[in-house]
mmCIF file of C-alpha atoms in Angstrom:
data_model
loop_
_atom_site.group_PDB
_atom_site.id
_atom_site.type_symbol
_atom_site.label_atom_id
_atom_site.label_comp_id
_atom_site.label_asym_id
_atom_site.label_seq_id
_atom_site.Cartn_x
_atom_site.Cartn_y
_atom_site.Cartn_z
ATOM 1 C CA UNK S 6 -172.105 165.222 75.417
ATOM 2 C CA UNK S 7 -174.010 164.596 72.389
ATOM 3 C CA UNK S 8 -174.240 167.704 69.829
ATOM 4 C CA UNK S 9 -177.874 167.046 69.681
ATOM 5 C CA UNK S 10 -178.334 168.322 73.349
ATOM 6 C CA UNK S 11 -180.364 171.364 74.355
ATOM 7 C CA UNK S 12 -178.922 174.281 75.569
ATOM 8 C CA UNK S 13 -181.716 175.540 78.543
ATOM 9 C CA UNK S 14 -183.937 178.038 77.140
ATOM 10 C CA UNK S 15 -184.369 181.396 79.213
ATOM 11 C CA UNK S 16 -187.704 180.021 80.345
ATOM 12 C CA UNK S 17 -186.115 177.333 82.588
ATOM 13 C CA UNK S 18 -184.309 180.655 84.360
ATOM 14 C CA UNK S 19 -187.856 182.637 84.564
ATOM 15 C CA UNK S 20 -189.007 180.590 87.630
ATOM 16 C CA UNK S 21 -188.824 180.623 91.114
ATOM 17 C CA UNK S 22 -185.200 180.649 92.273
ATOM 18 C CA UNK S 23 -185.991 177.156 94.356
ATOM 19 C CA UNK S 24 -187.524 175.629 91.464
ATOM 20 C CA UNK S 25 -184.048 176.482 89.264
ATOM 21 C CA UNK S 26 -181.868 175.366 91.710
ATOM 22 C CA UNK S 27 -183.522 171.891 92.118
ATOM 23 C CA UNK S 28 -183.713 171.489 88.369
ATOM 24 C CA UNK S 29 -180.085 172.568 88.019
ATOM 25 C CA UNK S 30 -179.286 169.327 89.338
ATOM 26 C CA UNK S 31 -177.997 166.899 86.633
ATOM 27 C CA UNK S 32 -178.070 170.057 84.280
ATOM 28 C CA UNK S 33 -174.152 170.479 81.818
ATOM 29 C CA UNK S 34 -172.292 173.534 82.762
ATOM 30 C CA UNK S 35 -169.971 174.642 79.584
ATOM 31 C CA UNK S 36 -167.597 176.572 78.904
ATOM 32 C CA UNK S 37 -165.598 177.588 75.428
ATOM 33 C CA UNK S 38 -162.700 179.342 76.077
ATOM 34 C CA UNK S 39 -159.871 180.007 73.013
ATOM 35 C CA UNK S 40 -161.761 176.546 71.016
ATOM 36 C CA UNK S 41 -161.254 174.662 74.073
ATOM 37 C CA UNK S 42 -164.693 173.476 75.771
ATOM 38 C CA UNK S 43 -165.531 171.892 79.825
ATOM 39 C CA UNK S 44 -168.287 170.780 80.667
ATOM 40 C CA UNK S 45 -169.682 168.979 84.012
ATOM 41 C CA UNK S 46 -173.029 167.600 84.772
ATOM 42 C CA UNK S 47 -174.262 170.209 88.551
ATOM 43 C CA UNK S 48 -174.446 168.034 91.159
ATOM 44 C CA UNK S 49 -174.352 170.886 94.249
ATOM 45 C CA UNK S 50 -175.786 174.329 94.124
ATOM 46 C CA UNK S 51 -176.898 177.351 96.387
ATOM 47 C CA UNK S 52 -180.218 179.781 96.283
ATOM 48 C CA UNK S 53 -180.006 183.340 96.801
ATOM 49 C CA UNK S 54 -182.668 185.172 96.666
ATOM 50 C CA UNK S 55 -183.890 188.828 97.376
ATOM 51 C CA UNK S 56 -183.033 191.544 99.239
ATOM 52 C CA UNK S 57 -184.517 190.400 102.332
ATOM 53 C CA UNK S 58 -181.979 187.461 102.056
ATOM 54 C CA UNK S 59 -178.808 188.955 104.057
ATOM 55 C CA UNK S 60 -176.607 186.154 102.431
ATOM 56 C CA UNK S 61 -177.433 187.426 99.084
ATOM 57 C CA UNK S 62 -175.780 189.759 97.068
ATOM 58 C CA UNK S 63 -178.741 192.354 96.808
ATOM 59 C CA UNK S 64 -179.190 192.354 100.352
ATOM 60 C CA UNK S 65 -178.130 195.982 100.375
ATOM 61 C CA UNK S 66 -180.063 197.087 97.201
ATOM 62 C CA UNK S 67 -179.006 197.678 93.860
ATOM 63 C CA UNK S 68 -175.310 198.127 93.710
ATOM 64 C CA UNK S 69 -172.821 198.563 90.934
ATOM 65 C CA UNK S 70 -171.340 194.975 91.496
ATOM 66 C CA UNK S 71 -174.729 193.342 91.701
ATOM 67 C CA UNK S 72 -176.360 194.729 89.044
ATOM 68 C CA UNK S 73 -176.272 191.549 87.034
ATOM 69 C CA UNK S 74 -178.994 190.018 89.758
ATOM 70 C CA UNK S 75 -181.506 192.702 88.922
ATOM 71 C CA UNK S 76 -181.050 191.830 85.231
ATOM 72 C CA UNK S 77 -183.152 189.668 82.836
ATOM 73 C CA UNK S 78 -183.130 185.707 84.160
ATOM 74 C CA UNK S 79 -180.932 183.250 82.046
ATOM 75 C CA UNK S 80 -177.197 185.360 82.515
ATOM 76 C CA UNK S 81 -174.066 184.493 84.485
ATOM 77 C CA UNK S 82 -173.338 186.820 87.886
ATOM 78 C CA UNK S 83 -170.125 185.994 88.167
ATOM 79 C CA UNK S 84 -168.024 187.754 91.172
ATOM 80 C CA UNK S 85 -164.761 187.398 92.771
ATOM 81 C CA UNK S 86 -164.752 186.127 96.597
ATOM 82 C CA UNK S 87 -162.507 186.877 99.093
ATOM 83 C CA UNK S 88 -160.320 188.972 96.590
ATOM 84 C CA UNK S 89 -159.268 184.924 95.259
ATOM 85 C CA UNK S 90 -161.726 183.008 93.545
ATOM 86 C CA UNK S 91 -164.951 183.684 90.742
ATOM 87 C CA UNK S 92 -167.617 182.335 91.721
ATOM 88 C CA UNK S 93 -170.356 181.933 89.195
ATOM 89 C CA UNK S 94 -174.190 181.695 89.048
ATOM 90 C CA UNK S 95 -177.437 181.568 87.293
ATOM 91 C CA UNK S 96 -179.488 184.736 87.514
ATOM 92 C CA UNK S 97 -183.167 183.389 87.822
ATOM 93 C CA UNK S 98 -186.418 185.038 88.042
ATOM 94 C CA UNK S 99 -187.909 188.205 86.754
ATOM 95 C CA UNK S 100 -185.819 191.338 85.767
ATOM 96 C CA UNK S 101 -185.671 193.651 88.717
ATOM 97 C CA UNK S 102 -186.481 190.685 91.547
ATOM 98 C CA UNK S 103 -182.665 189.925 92.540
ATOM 99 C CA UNK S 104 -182.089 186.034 92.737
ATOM 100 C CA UNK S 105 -179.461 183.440 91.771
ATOM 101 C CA UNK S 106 -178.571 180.077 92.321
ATOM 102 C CA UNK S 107 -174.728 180.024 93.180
ATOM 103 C CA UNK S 108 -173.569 176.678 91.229
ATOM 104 C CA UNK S 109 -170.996 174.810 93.507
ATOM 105 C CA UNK S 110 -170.062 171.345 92.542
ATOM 106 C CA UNK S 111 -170.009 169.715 89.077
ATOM 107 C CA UNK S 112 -169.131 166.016 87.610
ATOM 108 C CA UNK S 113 -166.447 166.569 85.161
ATOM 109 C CA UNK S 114 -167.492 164.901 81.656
ATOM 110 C CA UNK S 115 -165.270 166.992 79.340
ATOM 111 C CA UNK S 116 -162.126 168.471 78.811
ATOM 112 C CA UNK S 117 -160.877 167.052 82.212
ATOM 113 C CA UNK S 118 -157.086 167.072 81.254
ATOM 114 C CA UNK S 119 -157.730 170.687 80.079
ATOM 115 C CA UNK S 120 -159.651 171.073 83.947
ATOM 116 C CA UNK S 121 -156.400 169.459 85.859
ATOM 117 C CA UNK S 122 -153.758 171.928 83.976
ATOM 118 C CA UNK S 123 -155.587 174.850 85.293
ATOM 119 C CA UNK S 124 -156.179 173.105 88.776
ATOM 120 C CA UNK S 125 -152.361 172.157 88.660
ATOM 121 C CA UNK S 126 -151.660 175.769 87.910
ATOM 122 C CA UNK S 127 -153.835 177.218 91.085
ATOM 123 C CA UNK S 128 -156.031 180.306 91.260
ATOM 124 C CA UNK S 129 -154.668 184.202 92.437
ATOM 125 C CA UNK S 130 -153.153 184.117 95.941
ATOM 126 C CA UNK S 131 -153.447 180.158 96.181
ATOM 127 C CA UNK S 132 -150.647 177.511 95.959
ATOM 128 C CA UNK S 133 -150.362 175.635 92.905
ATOM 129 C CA UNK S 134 -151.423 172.294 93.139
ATOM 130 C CA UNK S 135 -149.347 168.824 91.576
ATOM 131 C CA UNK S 136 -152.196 167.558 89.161
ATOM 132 C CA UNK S 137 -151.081 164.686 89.072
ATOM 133 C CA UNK S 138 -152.397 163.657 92.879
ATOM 134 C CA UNK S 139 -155.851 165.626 92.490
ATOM 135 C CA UNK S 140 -158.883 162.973 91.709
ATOM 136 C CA UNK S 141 -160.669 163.928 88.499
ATOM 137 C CA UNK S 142 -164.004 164.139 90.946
ATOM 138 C CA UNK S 143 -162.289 166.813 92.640
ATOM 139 C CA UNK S 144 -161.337 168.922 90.079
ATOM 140 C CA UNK S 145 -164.791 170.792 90.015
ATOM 141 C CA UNK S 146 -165.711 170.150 93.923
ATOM 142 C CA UNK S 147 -166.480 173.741 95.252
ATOM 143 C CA UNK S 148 -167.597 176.737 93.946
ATOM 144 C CA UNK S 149 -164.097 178.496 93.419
ATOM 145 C CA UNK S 150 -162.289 175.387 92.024
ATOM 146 C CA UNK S 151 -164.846 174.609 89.169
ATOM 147 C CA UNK S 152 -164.202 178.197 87.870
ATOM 148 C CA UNK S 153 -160.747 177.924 88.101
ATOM 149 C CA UNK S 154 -161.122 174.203 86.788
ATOM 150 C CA UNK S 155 -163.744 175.461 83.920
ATOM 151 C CA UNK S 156 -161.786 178.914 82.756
ATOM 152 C CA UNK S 157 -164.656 181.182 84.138
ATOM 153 C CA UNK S 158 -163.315 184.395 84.931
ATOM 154 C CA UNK S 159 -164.789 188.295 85.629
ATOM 155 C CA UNK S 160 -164.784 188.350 82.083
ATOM 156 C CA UNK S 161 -167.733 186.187 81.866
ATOM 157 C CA UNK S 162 -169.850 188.389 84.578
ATOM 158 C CA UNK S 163 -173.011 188.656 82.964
ATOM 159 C CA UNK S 164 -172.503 186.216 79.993
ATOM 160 C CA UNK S 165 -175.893 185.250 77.992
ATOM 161 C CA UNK S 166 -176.659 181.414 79.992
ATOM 162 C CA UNK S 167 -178.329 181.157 76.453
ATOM 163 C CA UNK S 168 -175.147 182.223 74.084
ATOM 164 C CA UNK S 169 -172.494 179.729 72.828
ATOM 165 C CA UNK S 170 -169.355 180.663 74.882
ATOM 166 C CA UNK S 171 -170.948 179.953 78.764
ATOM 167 C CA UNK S 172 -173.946 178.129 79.128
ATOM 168 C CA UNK S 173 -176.115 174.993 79.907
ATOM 169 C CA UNK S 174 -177.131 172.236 78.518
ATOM 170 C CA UNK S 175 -180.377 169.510 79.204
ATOM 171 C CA UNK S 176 -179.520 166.262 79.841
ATOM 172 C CA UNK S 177 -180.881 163.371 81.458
ATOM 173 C CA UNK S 178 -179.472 163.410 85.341
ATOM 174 C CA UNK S 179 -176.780 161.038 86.668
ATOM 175 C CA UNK S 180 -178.768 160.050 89.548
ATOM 176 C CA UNK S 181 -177.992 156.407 90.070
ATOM 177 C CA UNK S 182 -177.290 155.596 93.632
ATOM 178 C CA UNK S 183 -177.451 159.430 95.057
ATOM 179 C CA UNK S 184 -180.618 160.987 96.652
ATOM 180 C CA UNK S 185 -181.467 164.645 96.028
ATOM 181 C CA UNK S 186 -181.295 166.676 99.300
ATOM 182 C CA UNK S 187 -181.774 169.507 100.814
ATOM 183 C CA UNK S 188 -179.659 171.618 103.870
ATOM 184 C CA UNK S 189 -178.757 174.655 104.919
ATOM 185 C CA UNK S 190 -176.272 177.405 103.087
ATOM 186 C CA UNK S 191 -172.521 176.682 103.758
ATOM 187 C CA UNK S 192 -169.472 178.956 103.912
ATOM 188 C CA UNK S 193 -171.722 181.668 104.921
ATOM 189 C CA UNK S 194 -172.214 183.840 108.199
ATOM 190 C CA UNK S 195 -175.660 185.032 108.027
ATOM 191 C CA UNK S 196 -178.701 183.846 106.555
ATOM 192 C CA UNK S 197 -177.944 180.156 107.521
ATOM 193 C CA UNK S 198 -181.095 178.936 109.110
ATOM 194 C CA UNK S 199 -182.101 178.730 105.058
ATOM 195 C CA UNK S 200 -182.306 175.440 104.032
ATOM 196 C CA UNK S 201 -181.622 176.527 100.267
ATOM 197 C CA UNK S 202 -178.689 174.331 99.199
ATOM 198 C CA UNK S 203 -179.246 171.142 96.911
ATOM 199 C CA UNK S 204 -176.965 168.701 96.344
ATOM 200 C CA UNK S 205 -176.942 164.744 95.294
ATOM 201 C CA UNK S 206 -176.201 163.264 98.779
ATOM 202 C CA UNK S 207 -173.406 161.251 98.823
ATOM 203 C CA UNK S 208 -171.909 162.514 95.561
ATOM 204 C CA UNK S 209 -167.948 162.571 95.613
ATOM 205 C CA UNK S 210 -167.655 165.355 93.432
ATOM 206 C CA UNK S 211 -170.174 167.500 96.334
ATOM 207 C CA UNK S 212 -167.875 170.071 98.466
ATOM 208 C CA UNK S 213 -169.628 170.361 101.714
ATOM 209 C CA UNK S 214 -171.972 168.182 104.048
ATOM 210 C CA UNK S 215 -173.428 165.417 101.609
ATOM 211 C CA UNK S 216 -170.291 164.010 100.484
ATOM 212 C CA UNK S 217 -168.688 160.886 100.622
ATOM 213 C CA UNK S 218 -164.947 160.992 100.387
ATOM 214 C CA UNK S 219 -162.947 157.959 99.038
#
C-alpha cells in the first residue's frame, strides 16, 4: 500500500456499530510484528452489539474478559475461541455502550509469503498445514486463520486501532465485480435471526455463505 495512506482516525470507530462494519469493507488491516508487516484489504465482517445481543460478548454485562468492549471506540478486542484461535475486532461506538465488529475475511496484499509460513505452521491444537497447496486467497479466509495468517495474538487484546503496530488503513475499495451484501451471523448459536454480517458477495477470499470457490 502506498505510505501516503491514512490510517482511520478514531472518529470512523465513534459510530454506529452497522455503520463501521459496512465501511470496514475495502478498509487495510495491518499488522507489524518483529519489522515484519501484513496487511489485507476486509472483505467479510460481523456486528456485535450490546448487551441485549446474546451473540455478543457483553451479553452478560461487564466481565473481566470483555472489558475491552466497554472501552473507548477505535481498539482491538481480541479473544481466543474455542480455547484455539484469536479472533480479533474493532471496538466501535461510545465508551461504556459494548459493540464490535468481529473482522472475518481479508484480501491478502502484503507480506503473503510471511502469511503462508504461519498458515503452513498451523494455530494451537490444529494440524499444520503444507503451504505450498493453500491458495494465497485463502490464507486470510475466516476469522481464526487471518490472525494466525496476520500474527495477531492475545497480546494485541486491546491494541490502539489508531497506533503503529495493529491498525487500519483508508483506501479506495476493491469492489470490481462483487456486490456488498448483507445476511445473517454465522458460526453462532444464538442471536442468528440478525442479519448483521457484511461481506462482498462472491468474493473468494469470503469464509461463509457469499463465496465463490474456484
Amino acid at each position: 500500500m502506498s505510505a501516503k495512506t491514512r490510517t482511520l482516525p478514531r472518529s470512523f470507530y465513534d459510530r454506529p456499530t452497522l455503520e463501521v462494519a459496512r465501511d470496514l469493507i475495502g478498509k487495510v488491516l495491518v499488522h507489524n510484528r518483529r519489522g515484519a508487516r501484513t496487511a489485507g484489504i476486509i472483505v467479510e465482517v460481523e456486528a456485535y452489539i450490546g448487551e441485549s445481543d446474546p451473540a455478543c460478548h457483553a451479553a452478560p454485562g461487564r466481565t473481566s474478559r470483555n472489558v475491552p468492549l466497554y472501552g473507548p471506540p477505535g481498539h482491538a478486542y481480541v479473544y481466543l475461541n474455542y480455547g484455539i484461535h484469536a479472533l480479533v475486532n474493532a471496538v466501535t461506538e461510545a465508551e461504556g455502550a459494548p459493540a464490535a465488529v468481529l473482522i472475518r475475511a481479508l484480501d491478502p496484499v502484503e507480506g503473503v509469503e510471511l502469511m503462508r509460513r504461519r498458515r503452513a505452521r498451523g494455530a494451537k491444537g490444529r494440524a499444520p498445514r503444507a503451504a505450498s497447496t493453500l491458495a494465497s486467497h485463502l490464507l486470510c479466509s475466516g476469522p481464526g486463520n487471518l490472525t494466525v495468517a496476520m500474527g495477531i495474538t492475545l497480546a494485541d487484546n486491546y491494541a490502539d486501532l489508531c497506533g503503529d503496530v495493529l491498525y487500519l488503513e483508508d483506501s479506495a475499495p476493491r469492489r470490481a465485480g462483487h456486490t456488498l451484501a448483507w445476511g445473517p451471523r454465522i458460526g453462532i448459536n444464538v442471536g442468528t435471526d440478525r442479519p448483521w454480517r457484511v461481506y462482498l458477495e462472491g468474493h473468494p477470499s469470503v469464509s461463509g455463505r457469499g463465496a465463490l470457490r474456484g
